[in-house]
Tab-separated table of C-alpha atoms in Angstrom:
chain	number	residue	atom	x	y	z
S	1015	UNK	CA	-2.178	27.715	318.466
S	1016	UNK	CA	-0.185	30.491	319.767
S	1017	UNK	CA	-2.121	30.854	323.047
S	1018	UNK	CA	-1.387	26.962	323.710
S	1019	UNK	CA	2.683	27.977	323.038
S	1020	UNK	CA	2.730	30.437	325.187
S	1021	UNK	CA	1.306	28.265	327.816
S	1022	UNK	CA	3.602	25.607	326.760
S	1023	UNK	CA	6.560	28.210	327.987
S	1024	UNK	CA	5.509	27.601	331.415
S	1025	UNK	CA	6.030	30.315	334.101
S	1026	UNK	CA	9.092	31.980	332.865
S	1027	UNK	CA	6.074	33.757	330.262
S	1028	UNK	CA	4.071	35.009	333.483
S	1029	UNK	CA	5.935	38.499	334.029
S	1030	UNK	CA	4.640	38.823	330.109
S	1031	UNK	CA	1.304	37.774	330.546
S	1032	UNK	CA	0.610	40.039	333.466
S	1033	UNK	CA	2.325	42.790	332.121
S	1034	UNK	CA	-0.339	42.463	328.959
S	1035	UNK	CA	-3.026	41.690	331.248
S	1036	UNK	CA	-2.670	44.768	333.226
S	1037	UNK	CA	-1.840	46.977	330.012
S	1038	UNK	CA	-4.592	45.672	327.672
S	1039	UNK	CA	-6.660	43.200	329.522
S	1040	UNK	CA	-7.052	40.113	327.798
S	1041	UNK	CA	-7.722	36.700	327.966
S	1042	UNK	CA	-5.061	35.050	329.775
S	1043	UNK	CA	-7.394	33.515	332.450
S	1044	UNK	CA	-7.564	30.200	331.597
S	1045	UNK	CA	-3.400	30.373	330.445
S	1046	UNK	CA	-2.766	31.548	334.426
S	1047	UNK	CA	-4.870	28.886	335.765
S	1048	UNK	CA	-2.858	26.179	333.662
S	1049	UNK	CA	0.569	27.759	334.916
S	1050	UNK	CA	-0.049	26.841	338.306
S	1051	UNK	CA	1.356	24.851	339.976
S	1052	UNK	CA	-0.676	21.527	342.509
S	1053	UNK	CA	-0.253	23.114	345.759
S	1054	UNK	CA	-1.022	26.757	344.458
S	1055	UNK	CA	-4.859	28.352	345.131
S	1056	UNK	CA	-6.682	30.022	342.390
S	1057	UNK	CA	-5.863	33.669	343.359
S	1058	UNK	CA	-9.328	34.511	342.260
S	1059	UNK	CA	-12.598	34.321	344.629
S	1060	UNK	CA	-15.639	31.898	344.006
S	1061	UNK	CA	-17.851	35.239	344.325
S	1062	UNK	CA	-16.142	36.855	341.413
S	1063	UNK	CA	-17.044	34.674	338.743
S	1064	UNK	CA	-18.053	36.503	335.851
S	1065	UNK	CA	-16.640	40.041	336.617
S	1066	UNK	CA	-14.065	40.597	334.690
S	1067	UNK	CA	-12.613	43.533	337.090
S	1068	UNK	CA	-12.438	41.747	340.136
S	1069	UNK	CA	-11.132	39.017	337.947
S	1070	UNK	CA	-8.029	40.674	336.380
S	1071	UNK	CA	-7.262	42.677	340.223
S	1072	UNK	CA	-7.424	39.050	341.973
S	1073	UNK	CA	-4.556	37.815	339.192
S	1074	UNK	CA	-2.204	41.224	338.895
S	1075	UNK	CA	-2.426	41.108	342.799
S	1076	UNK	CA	-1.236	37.413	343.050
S	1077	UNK	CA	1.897	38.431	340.291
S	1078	UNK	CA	2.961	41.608	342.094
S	1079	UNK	CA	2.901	39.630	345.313
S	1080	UNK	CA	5.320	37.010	343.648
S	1081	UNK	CA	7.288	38.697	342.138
S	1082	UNK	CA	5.888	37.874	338.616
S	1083	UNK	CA	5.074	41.883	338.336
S	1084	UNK	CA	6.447	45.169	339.202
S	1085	UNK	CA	4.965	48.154	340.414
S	1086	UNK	CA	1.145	47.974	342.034
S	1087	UNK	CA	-2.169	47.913	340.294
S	1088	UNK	CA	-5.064	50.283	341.270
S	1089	UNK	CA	-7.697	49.505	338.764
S	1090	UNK	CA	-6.223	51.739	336.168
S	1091	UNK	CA	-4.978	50.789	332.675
S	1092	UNK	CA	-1.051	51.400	332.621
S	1093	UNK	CA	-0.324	54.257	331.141
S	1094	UNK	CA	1.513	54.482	327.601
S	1095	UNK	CA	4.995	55.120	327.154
């Protein structure tokens, strides 16, 4: 139930769901997929299906290239304040 509310908060939650995504990892796949929009492309390539790395890179590189994240991503879990 929460998973479906925080895709029910539409895309003012994606700057929180990356964040956790490239902190923790997770499973926010499926929750990004649903927050596009028609005329967006799945960020992530047909020959990544099922690895999880390529995965997560193909989604924090789509948010940092809209603005949804800050910073850059280099494979590396963020370190802890």
């Amino acid at each position: 139930p929460t998973y479906l509310k925080i895709i029910a908060l539409g895309r003012g939650a994606l700057p929180f769901i990356l964040a956790d995504l490239r902190r923790r990892g997770g499973d926010w796949y499926v929750a990004l997929e649903a927050m596009l929009t028609n005329q967006e492309a799945l960020p992530v390539p047909d020959d990544a299906d099922g690895d999880v790395r390529r995965i997560k890179a193909a989604w924090l590189q789509w948010g940092l290239e809209r603005g949804h994240l800050r910073g850059r991503y280099d494979g590396q879990p963020a370190a802890q304040a």
